[in-house]
């Protein structure tokens, strides 16, 4: 049982480049979210989805896009990378909004 | 605005020395309060969900409790392998917010042998 799988684990981008962080879950969870974790600021919600075809913005959505075409996948796209987007990104999923989320192992992104 | 504050920021214990971590929250309507454990370089690992004041949950040496304003994570006779950052998060009742969680900054626990 793989749970939540994130790829890549590490990435270095140049300012202005775009990329997609991948997230896949094999638990048939409806709820999926993307968080970023920065020192002194905790985990902050970027975007979330309550089912295939349904997404919404979180606390810090600027510079990021998401889509949810299938239940399993929830990719996060960085449109034009900036140094302020240097962070650790976590994807998480849950079967119901009142249940605990299962987190992936994270993607450490550095923008130079 | 929903707020979650965890204290202390860091805590050092000797093996076997029991203590408590605090999570105070201000929300418009609480759906649930979550505790997670995070090891360095890894994603948060779910521990507990508490839904109403007075509720308690236990797992091995950990016990989580909830009041209307705060939650405590009690650690009884900790071992070095309990060393980690413990995160608290709240989920609110607003329908428009769906399933979003608001996290505190965490308490970094170190248990020395």
XYZ file of N, CA and C in Angstrom:
675
model
N 0.855 -1.198 0.000
C 0.000 0.000 0.000
C 0.886 1.240 0.000
N 0.916 1.988 -1.124
C 1.876 3.076 -1.264
C 1.426 4.311 -0.510
N 0.104 4.558 -0.347
C -0.347 5.757 0.333
C -0.321 6.946 -0.604
N 0.382 8.016 -0.189
C 0.520 9.229 -0.984
C 1.953 9.300 -1.503
N 2.090 9.367 -2.822
C 3.402 9.381 -3.453
C 3.647 10.733 -4.101
N 4.763 11.356 -3.746
C 5.137 12.642 -4.323
C 6.436 12.499 -5.117
N 6.458 13.126 -6.272
C 7.682 13.177 -7.065
C 7.839 14.553 -7.680
N 9.083 15.059 -7.847
C 10.321 14.457 -7.354
C 10.506 14.704 -5.857
N 11.533 14.151 -5.261
C 11.837 14.412 -3.859
C 12.636 15.701 -3.685
N 13.464 16.003 -4.661
C 14.271 17.223 -4.643
C 14.230 17.858 -6.027
N 14.273 19.198 -6.066
C 14.277 19.904 -7.346
C 14.909 21.273 -7.162
N 15.767 21.645 -8.111
C 16.331 22.987 -8.152
C 15.861 23.637 -9.445
N 15.281 24.808 -9.339
C 14.782 25.546 -10.502
C 15.467 26.897 -10.591
N 15.538 27.422 -11.797
C 15.978 28.796 -11.962
C 14.755 29.699 -11.946
N 14.937 30.919 -11.496
C 13.853 31.898 -11.484
C 13.222 31.994 -12.870
N 11.884 31.930 -12.897
C 11.167 32.031 -14.155
C 10.804 30.700 -14.783
N 11.454 29.621 -14.369
C 11.122 28.317 -14.927
C 9.786 27.831 -14.361
N 9.153 26.933 -15.094
C 7.922 26.326 -14.616
C 8.148 24.837 -14.386
N 7.335 24.257 -13.525
C 7.415 22.822 -13.308
C 6.144 22.337 -12.632
N 5.966 21.026 -12.629
C 4.821 20.401 -11.987
C 5.294 19.420 -10.926
N 4.769 19.599 -9.722
C 5.000 18.631 -8.654
C 3.873 17.603 -8.720
N 4.281 16.337 -8.732
C 3.289 15.274 -8.872
C 2.860 14.729 -7.517
N 1.577 14.370 -7.416
C 1.037 13.738 -6.217
C 0.019 12.695 -6.637
N 0.175 11.485 -6.136
C -0.768 10.412 -6.444
C -1.075 9.630 -5.172
N -2.347 9.244 -5.022
C -2.736 8.412 -3.875
C -3.531 7.215 -4.366
N -3.372 6.101 -3.673
C -4.016 4.860 -4.099
C -5.044 4.388 -3.083
N -5.594 5.325 -2.301
C -6.536 4.973 -1.240
C -7.971 5.371 -1.590
N -8.184 5.849 -2.802
C -9.511 6.283 -3.262
C -10.074 7.415 -2.397
N -9.169 8.299 -1.958
C -9.588 9.418 -1.127
C -10.153 10.547 -1.984
N -11.244 11.153 -1.495
C -11.847 12.261 -2.220
C -11.119 13.584 -1.964
N -10.641 13.766 -0.726
C -10.069 15.047 -0.341
C -8.556 15.014 -0.528
N -8.024 16.029 -1.226
C -6.576 16.157 -1.405
C -6.176 17.616 -1.246
N -4.975 17.821 -0.729
C -4.498 19.175 -0.450
C -3.009 19.291 -0.736
N -2.592 20.518 -1.006
C -1.176 20.857 -1.115
C -0.825 21.878 -0.040
N 0.277 21.623 0.686
C 0.786 22.535 1.703
C 2.238 22.859 1.388
N 2.664 24.024 1.854
C 4.084 24.321 1.878
C 4.502 24.531 3.324
N 5.730 24.131 3.632
C 6.244 24.237 4.994
C 7.520 25.058 4.992
N 7.489 26.151 5.724
C 8.629 27.053 5.824
C 8.988 27.256 7.288
N 10.277 27.400 7.587
C 10.704 27.613 8.990
C 9.999 28.818 9.592
N 9.467 28.651 10.798
C 8.821 29.750 11.504
C 7.414 30.074 11.037
N 6.929 29.347 10.002
C 5.586 29.665 9.490
C 4.681 28.448 9.467
N 5.202 27.317 9.792
C 4.365 26.119 9.838
C 3.904 25.679 8.459
N 2.911 24.847 8.433
C 2.320 24.345 7.193
C 1.204 25.283 6.753
N 1.260 25.712 5.495
C 0.235 26.604 4.966
C -0.402 25.983 3.732
N -1.725 26.079 3.676
C -2.490 25.471 2.600
C -2.393 26.288 1.321
N -2.063 25.610 0.214
C -1.940 26.289 -1.087
C -3.238 26.147 -1.872
N -3.601 24.913 -2.184
C -4.845 24.587 -2.876
C -5.378 23.278 -2.321
N -6.677 23.061 -2.492
C -7.236 21.796 -2.083
C -8.348 21.372 -3.035
N -8.729 20.100 -2.919
C -9.766 19.539 -3.781
C -10.666 18.619 -2.962
N -11.971 18.721 -3.205
C -12.913 17.863 -2.487
C -13.450 16.742 -3.378
N -12.867 16.613 -4.557
C -13.253 15.530 -5.463
C -12.769 15.839 -6.865
N -12.820 14.851 -7.732
C -12.378 15.039 -9.117
C -13.171 16.171 -9.759
N -12.442 17.086 -10.393
C -13.056 18.218 -11.069
C -13.359 19.413 -10.187
N -13.083 19.295 -8.864
C -13.398 20.372 -7.925
C -12.143 20.784 -7.165
N -11.739 22.053 -7.346
C -10.581 22.573 -6.614
C -10.922 23.943 -6.046
N -10.144 24.368 -5.058
C -10.349 25.684 -4.469
C -9.037 26.179 -3.890
N -8.979 27.501 -3.679
C -7.757 28.116 -3.181
C -7.658 27.994 -1.673
N -6.408 27.879 -1.217
C -6.139 27.899 0.204
C -5.625 29.254 0.640
N -4.711 29.216 1.595
C -4.203 30.436 2.211
C -3.193 31.182 1.335
N -2.364 30.430 0.588
C -1.281 31.038 -0.196
C -1.280 30.521 -1.633
N -2.307 30.828 -2.451
C -2.432 30.223 -3.777
C -1.651 30.910 -4.890
N -1.197 32.147 -4.670
C -0.599 32.909 -5.762
C 0.666 32.251 -6.297
N 0.728 32.122 -7.625
C 1.890 31.517 -8.275
C 1.758 30.028 -8.503
N 0.641 29.445 -8.080
C 0.420 28.004 -8.197
C -0.923 27.721 -8.869
N -0.942 26.653 -9.669
C -2.185 26.167 -10.245
C -2.360 24.688 -9.937
N -3.612 24.247 -9.845
C -3.903 22.832 -9.663
C -5.049 22.428 -10.570
N -5.149 21.126 -10.787
C -6.302 20.533 -11.458
C -6.501 19.149 -10.878
N -7.706 18.624 -11.014
C -8.002 17.287 -10.462
C -8.882 16.560 -11.478
N -8.234 15.912 -12.428
C -8.970 15.214 -13.481
C -9.345 13.797 -13.061
N -8.623 13.236 -12.108
C -8.929 11.898 -11.595
C -8.929 11.939 -10.073
N -9.512 10.927 -9.446
C -9.477 10.843 -7.987
C -8.059 10.658 -7.469
N -7.224 9.947 -8.230
C -5.916 9.557 -7.745
C -4.868 10.676 -7.775
N -4.949 11.573 -8.772
C -3.850 12.509 -9.016
C -4.232 13.953 -8.729
N -3.276 14.694 -8.175
C -3.514 16.106 -7.849
C -2.201 16.861 -8.042
N -1.837 17.183 -9.283
C -0.568 17.864 -9.542
C -0.616 19.343 -9.188
N 0.534 19.868 -8.773
C 0.691 21.285 -8.435
C 1.649 21.907 -9.439
N 1.202 22.941 -10.124
C 2.036 23.587 -11.140
C 2.534 24.940 -10.662
N 3.843 25.131 -10.797
C 4.450 26.438 -10.556
C 4.578 27.109 -11.911
N 3.951 28.263 -12.062
C 3.849 28.894 -13.365
C 5.158 29.570 -13.780
N 5.758 30.332 -12.872
C 7.017 31.049 -13.120
C 7.720 31.135 -11.771
N 8.650 30.224 -11.539
C 9.231 30.061 -10.211
C 9.936 31.324 -9.726
N 9.767 31.593 -8.424
C 10.417 32.729 -7.772
C 11.145 32.218 -6.531
N 12.203 32.917 -6.111
C 12.923 32.481 -4.900
C 12.026 32.331 -3.681
N 10.939 33.117 -3.617
C 10.021 33.026 -2.476
C 9.273 31.693 -2.443
N 9.345 30.941 -3.519
C 8.690 29.632 -3.560
C 9.622 28.497 -3.122
N 10.821 28.849 -2.727
C 11.715 27.866 -2.113
C 11.069 27.380 -0.819
N 10.839 26.056 -0.726
C 10.089 25.527 0.397
C 10.062 24.003 0.298
N 9.451 23.385 1.299
C 9.142 21.969 1.228
C 7.642 21.841 0.997
N 7.273 21.083 -0.035
C 5.874 20.959 -0.413
C 5.352 19.569 -0.055
N 4.181 19.562 0.594
C 3.555 18.304 0.985
C 2.175 18.187 0.358
N 1.896 16.999 -0.139
C 0.575 16.640 -0.609
C -0.066 15.744 0.442
N -1.384 15.867 0.625
C -2.069 15.066 1.630
C -3.435 14.649 1.103
N -3.946 13.536 1.607
C -5.271 13.086 1.194
C -6.043 12.531 2.377
N -7.382 12.539 2.254
C -8.253 12.038 3.308
C -9.537 11.498 2.691
N -10.139 10.526 3.371
C -11.378 9.952 2.854
C -12.590 10.818 3.171
N -12.461 11.674 4.177
C -13.580 12.536 4.575
C -13.010 13.751 5.278
N -13.719 14.852 5.235
C -13.167 16.092 5.769
C -12.942 16.027 7.272
N -13.610 15.141 7.966
C -13.430 15.051 9.409
C -12.379 14.057 9.840
N -11.747 13.397 8.881
C -10.770 12.367 9.202
C -9.356 12.892 9.070
N -8.406 12.167 9.651
C -7.012 12.562 9.556
C -6.476 12.434 8.153
N -5.636 13.377 7.762
C -5.016 13.358 6.455
C -3.773 12.479 6.467
N -3.526 11.805 5.354
C -2.290 11.080 5.126
C -1.405 11.952 4.251
N -0.178 12.203 4.726
C 0.745 13.066 4.000
C 1.759 12.253 3.213
N 2.203 12.842 2.090
C 3.329 12.291 1.360
C 4.636 12.672 2.042
N 5.741 12.231 1.471
C 7.052 12.458 2.082
C 7.659 13.799 1.706
N 7.018 14.526 0.802
C 7.437 15.886 0.513
C 8.350 16.041 -0.687
N 8.347 17.254 -1.254
C 9.276 17.668 -2.310
C 10.005 18.908 -1.818
N 11.328 18.812 -1.768
C 12.130 19.972 -1.351
C 12.523 20.745 -2.593
N 11.994 21.967 -2.730
C 12.204 22.791 -3.924
C 13.066 23.998 -3.582
N 14.088 24.209 -4.387
C 14.940 25.385 -4.257
C 14.877 26.165 -5.558
N 14.578 27.462 -5.462
C 14.542 28.329 -6.645
C 15.693 29.324 -6.523
N 16.570 29.298 -7.539
C 17.759 30.164 -7.479
C 17.668 31.270 -8.528
N -10.318 35.494 12.199
C -9.332 34.626 11.554
C -8.987 33.465 12.489
N -8.950 32.272 11.925
C -8.627 31.088 12.708
C -7.151 31.100 13.094
N -6.867 30.822 14.361
C -5.482 30.837 14.836
C -5.201 29.614 15.699
N -3.984 29.093 15.540
C -3.528 27.955 16.336
C -2.139 28.291 16.874
N -1.969 28.194 18.187
C -0.692 28.524 18.817
C -0.225 27.345 19.653
N 1.002 26.891 19.396
C 1.548 25.768 20.140
C 2.670 26.231 21.061
N 2.716 25.619 22.245
C 3.776 25.931 23.199
C 4.163 24.676 23.970
N 5.444 24.603 24.410
C 6.517 25.506 24.027
C 6.980 25.244 22.595
N 7.847 26.110 22.067
C 8.400 25.883 20.729
C 9.305 24.664 20.734
N 10.061 24.496 21.816
C 10.967 23.357 21.941
C 10.950 22.859 23.374
N 11.130 21.552 23.529
C 11.090 20.925 24.848
C 12.106 19.800 24.893
N 12.957 19.846 25.913
C 13.934 18.779 26.125
C 13.574 18.021 27.395
N 13.468 16.711 27.291
C 13.139 15.865 28.428
C 14.178 14.771 28.586
N 14.310 14.288 29.790
C 15.079 13.080 30.023
C 14.152 11.882 29.822
N 14.709 10.798 29.388
C 13.927 9.585 29.224
C 13.181 9.278 30.521
N 11.858 9.046 30.423
C 11.058 8.755 31.589
C 10.426 9.968 32.245
N 10.816 11.176 31.816
C 10.285 12.410 32.397
C 9.018 12.836 31.660
N 7.885 12.677 32.274
C 6.597 12.992 31.629
C 6.374 14.496 31.521
N 5.625 14.910 30.502
C 5.326 16.322 30.295
C 4.132 16.465 29.364
N 3.769 17.721 29.081
C 2.631 18.003 28.197
C 2.974 19.096 27.216
N 2.420 18.959 26.014
C 2.509 19.990 24.988
C 1.146 20.649 24.870
N 1.154 21.958 24.583
C -0.094 22.699 24.544
C -0.418 23.192 23.145
N -1.700 23.185 22.789
C -2.188 23.745 21.531
C -3.432 24.571 21.860
N -3.318 25.879 21.777
C -4.486 26.729 22.006
C -5.014 27.218 20.666
N -6.319 27.354 20.558
C -6.900 27.699 19.262
C -8.029 28.724 19.417
N -8.184 29.510 18.356
C -9.290 30.456 18.244
C -9.909 30.246 16.874
N -11.105 29.680 16.862
C -11.784 29.406 15.599
C -13.247 29.768 15.737
N -13.895 29.956 14.614
C -15.305 30.335 14.618
C -16.210 29.153 14.919
N -15.757 27.967 14.636
C -16.554 26.773 14.936
C -15.705 25.562 14.648
N -15.417 24.769 15.666
C -14.459 23.677 15.513
C -15.145 22.408 15.004
N -14.648 21.883 13.877
C -15.102 20.575 13.407
C -14.246 19.474 14.022
N -12.929 19.725 14.094
C -12.033 18.724 14.660
C -10.665 19.311 14.931
N -9.944 18.725 15.885
C -8.571 19.122 16.192
C -7.694 17.898 15.983
N -6.606 18.094 15.256
C -5.749 16.988 14.847
C -4.367 17.140 15.447
N -3.769 16.035 15.836
C -2.364 15.995 16.248
C -1.592 15.122 15.257
N -0.407 15.641 14.879
C 0.490 14.935 13.980
C 1.877 14.884 14.596
N 2.628 13.890 14.180
C 4.048 13.792 14.517
C 4.840 13.927 13.227
N 5.929 14.714 13.257
C 6.756 14.863 12.063
C 8.221 14.615 12.410
N 8.814 13.645 11.747
C 10.245 13.366 11.888
C 11.006 14.149 10.829
N 12.282 14.484 11.091
C 13.070 15.286 10.137
C 13.085 14.670 8.747
N 12.803 15.486 7.742
C 12.845 15.032 6.358
C 11.664 14.199 5.918
N 10.627 14.118 6.753
C 9.458 13.308 6.421
C 8.181 14.126 6.519
N 7.095 13.569 5.982
C 5.809 14.218 6.088
C 5.167 13.964 7.440
N 4.216 14.814 7.841
C 3.514 14.606 9.101
C 2.793 13.259 9.116
N 2.811 12.639 10.292
C 2.147 11.356 10.495
C 0.976 11.565 11.446
N -0.219 11.163 11.005
C -1.430 11.377 11.791
C -1.395 10.590 13.097
N -1.764 11.286 14.202
C -1.852 10.636 15.518
C -3.294 10.527 16.000
N -3.973 11.679 16.164
C -5.304 11.698 16.757
C -6.181 12.748 16.103
N -7.508 12.523 16.185
C -8.504 13.557 15.942
C -9.406 13.639 17.159
N -9.649 14.879 17.628
C -10.571 15.118 18.730
C -11.685 16.009 18.210
N -12.921 15.719 18.583
C -14.045 16.432 18.001
C -14.791 17.320 18.989
N -14.786 16.976 20.277
C -15.590 17.767 21.210
C -14.881 17.874 22.558
N -15.190 18.952 23.269
C -14.582 19.203 24.575
C -14.846 18.028 25.514
N -13.791 17.631 26.217
C -13.885 16.499 27.119
C -13.406 15.196 26.522
N -13.231 15.176 25.216
C -12.801 13.945 24.552
C -11.323 13.689 24.814
N -10.956 12.421 24.954
C -9.581 12.015 25.164
C -9.286 10.830 24.259
N -8.023 10.761 23.759
C -7.591 9.607 22.972
C -6.169 9.248 23.368
N -5.867 7.965 23.329
C -4.557 7.484 23.747
C -3.944 6.588 22.693
N -2.603 6.643 22.629
C -1.849 5.754 21.760
C -0.476 5.573 22.381
N -0.218 4.399 22.879
C 1.041 4.077 23.546
C 1.305 5.085 24.661
N 2.372 5.865 24.566
C 2.732 6.804 25.647
C 2.079 8.177 25.474
N 1.264 8.345 24.455
C 0.645 9.622 24.147
C -0.834 9.628 24.507
N -1.267 10.770 25.067
C -2.682 10.961 25.368
C -3.052 12.385 25.013
N -4.081 12.535 24.175
C -4.532 13.848 23.750
C -5.869 14.157 24.403
N -6.002 15.415 24.870
C -7.239 15.874 25.490
C -7.668 17.184 24.842
N -8.959 17.506 24.973
C -9.501 18.693 24.313
C -10.445 19.437 25.252
N -10.249 20.776 25.317
C -11.211 21.648 25.977
C -11.759 22.603 24.919
N -12.567 23.565 25.331
C -13.149 24.490 24.361
C -12.137 25.489 23.817
N -10.966 25.601 24.466
C -9.991 26.588 24.033
C -8.630 25.997 23.700
N -8.364 24.772 24.155
C -7.040 24.222 23.943
C -7.033 22.704 23.973
N -5.929 22.166 23.505
C -5.707 20.731 23.555
C -4.325 20.482 24.142
N -4.226 19.372 24.853
C -2.942 18.975 25.413
C -2.542 17.609 24.866
N -1.244 17.475 24.611
C -0.697 16.169 24.257
C 0.228 15.768 25.409
N -0.238 14.808 26.193
C 0.516 14.344 27.364
C 1.420 13.196 26.926
N 2.679 13.273 27.335
C 3.633 12.213 27.013
C 4.102 11.600 28.324
N 3.790 10.337 28.500
C 4.096 9.645 29.748
C 5.331 8.770 29.571
N 6.308 8.964 30.449
C 7.547 8.183 30.431
C 8.131 8.107 29.023
N 8.460 9.243 28.418
C 8.921 9.233 27.023
C 10.229 8.493 26.833
N 10.409 8.016 25.593
C 11.628 7.347 25.177
C 12.303 8.169 24.079
N 13.590 7.964 23.842
C 14.274 8.737 22.782
C 13.560 8.670 21.432
N 12.915 7.552 21.126
C 12.234 7.437 19.827
C 10.976 8.311 19.744
N 10.573 8.934 20.838
C 9.472 9.886 20.802
C 9.928 11.269 20.340
N 11.222 11.449 20.177
C 11.759 12.727 19.706
C 11.243 13.008 18.302
N 10.635 14.176 18.130
C 10.030 14.576 16.855
C 9.426 15.959 17.047
N 8.901 16.513 15.958
C 8.098 17.730 16.063
C 6.632 17.323 16.067
N 5.890 17.836 17.035
C 4.470 17.524 17.159
C 3.663 18.730 16.700
N 2.778 18.465 15.735
C 1.979 19.509 15.114
C 0.521 19.372 15.505
N -0.107 20.522 15.724
C -1.533 20.581 16.018
C -2.208 21.312 14.857
N -3.407 20.875 14.486
C -4.146 21.525 13.407
C -5.631 21.515 13.734
N -6.338 22.549 13.259
C -7.779 22.605 13.460
C -8.492 22.634 12.124
N -9.689 22.103 12.128
C -10.565 22.139 10.964
C -11.856 22.799 11.414
N -12.334 23.769 10.627
C -13.488 24.540 11.061
C -14.740 24.100 10.336
N -15.889 24.597 10.839
C -17.174 24.141 10.346
C -17.654 24.845 9.086
N -16.962 25.912 8.667
C -17.443 26.676 7.517
C -17.560 25.772 6.297
N -18.691 25.753 5.660
C -18.879 24.886 4.505
C -17.979 25.280 3.343
N -17.767 26.586 3.167
C -16.983 27.037 2.021
C -15.527 26.653 2.136
N -15.063 26.349 3.349
C -13.646 26.012 3.507
C -13.401 24.530 3.287
N -14.427 23.777 3.063
C -14.253 22.359 2.757
C -13.500 21.631 3.833
N -12.357 21.069 3.465
C -11.647 20.208 4.395
C -10.330 20.822 4.853
N -10.161 22.143 4.731
C -8.864 22.734 5.013
C -8.491 22.654 6.476
N -7.198 22.472 6.720
C -6.636 22.443 8.063
C -5.776 23.674 8.276
N -5.843 24.251 9.484
C -4.954 25.341 9.885
C -4.015 24.789 10.938
N -2.707 24.852 10.656
C -1.692 24.264 11.524
C -1.040 25.283 12.444
N -0.618 24.812 13.626
C 0.300 25.556 14.461
C 1.723 25.329 13.970
N 2.673 26.015 14.600
C 4.063 25.926 14.146
C 4.791 24.720 14.728
N 4.184 24.062 15.680
C 4.763 22.828 16.179
C 5.591 22.993 17.440
N 5.762 21.894 18.158
C 6.672 21.802 19.299
C 7.715 20.743 18.973
N 8.992 21.148 19.023
C 10.080 20.214 18.765
C 10.476 19.543 20.068
N 10.207 18.252 20.167
C 10.489 17.486 21.381
C 11.759 16.674 21.211
N 12.660 16.791 22.196
C 13.874 15.984 22.243
C 13.880 15.217 23.550
N 14.017 13.909 23.458
C 14.080 13.054 24.648
C 15.482 12.460 24.723
N 16.196 12.823 25.757
C 17.576 12.335 25.929
C 17.610 11.035 26.726
N 18.492 10.113 26.327
C 18.565 8.819 27.035
C 19.214 8.971 28.402
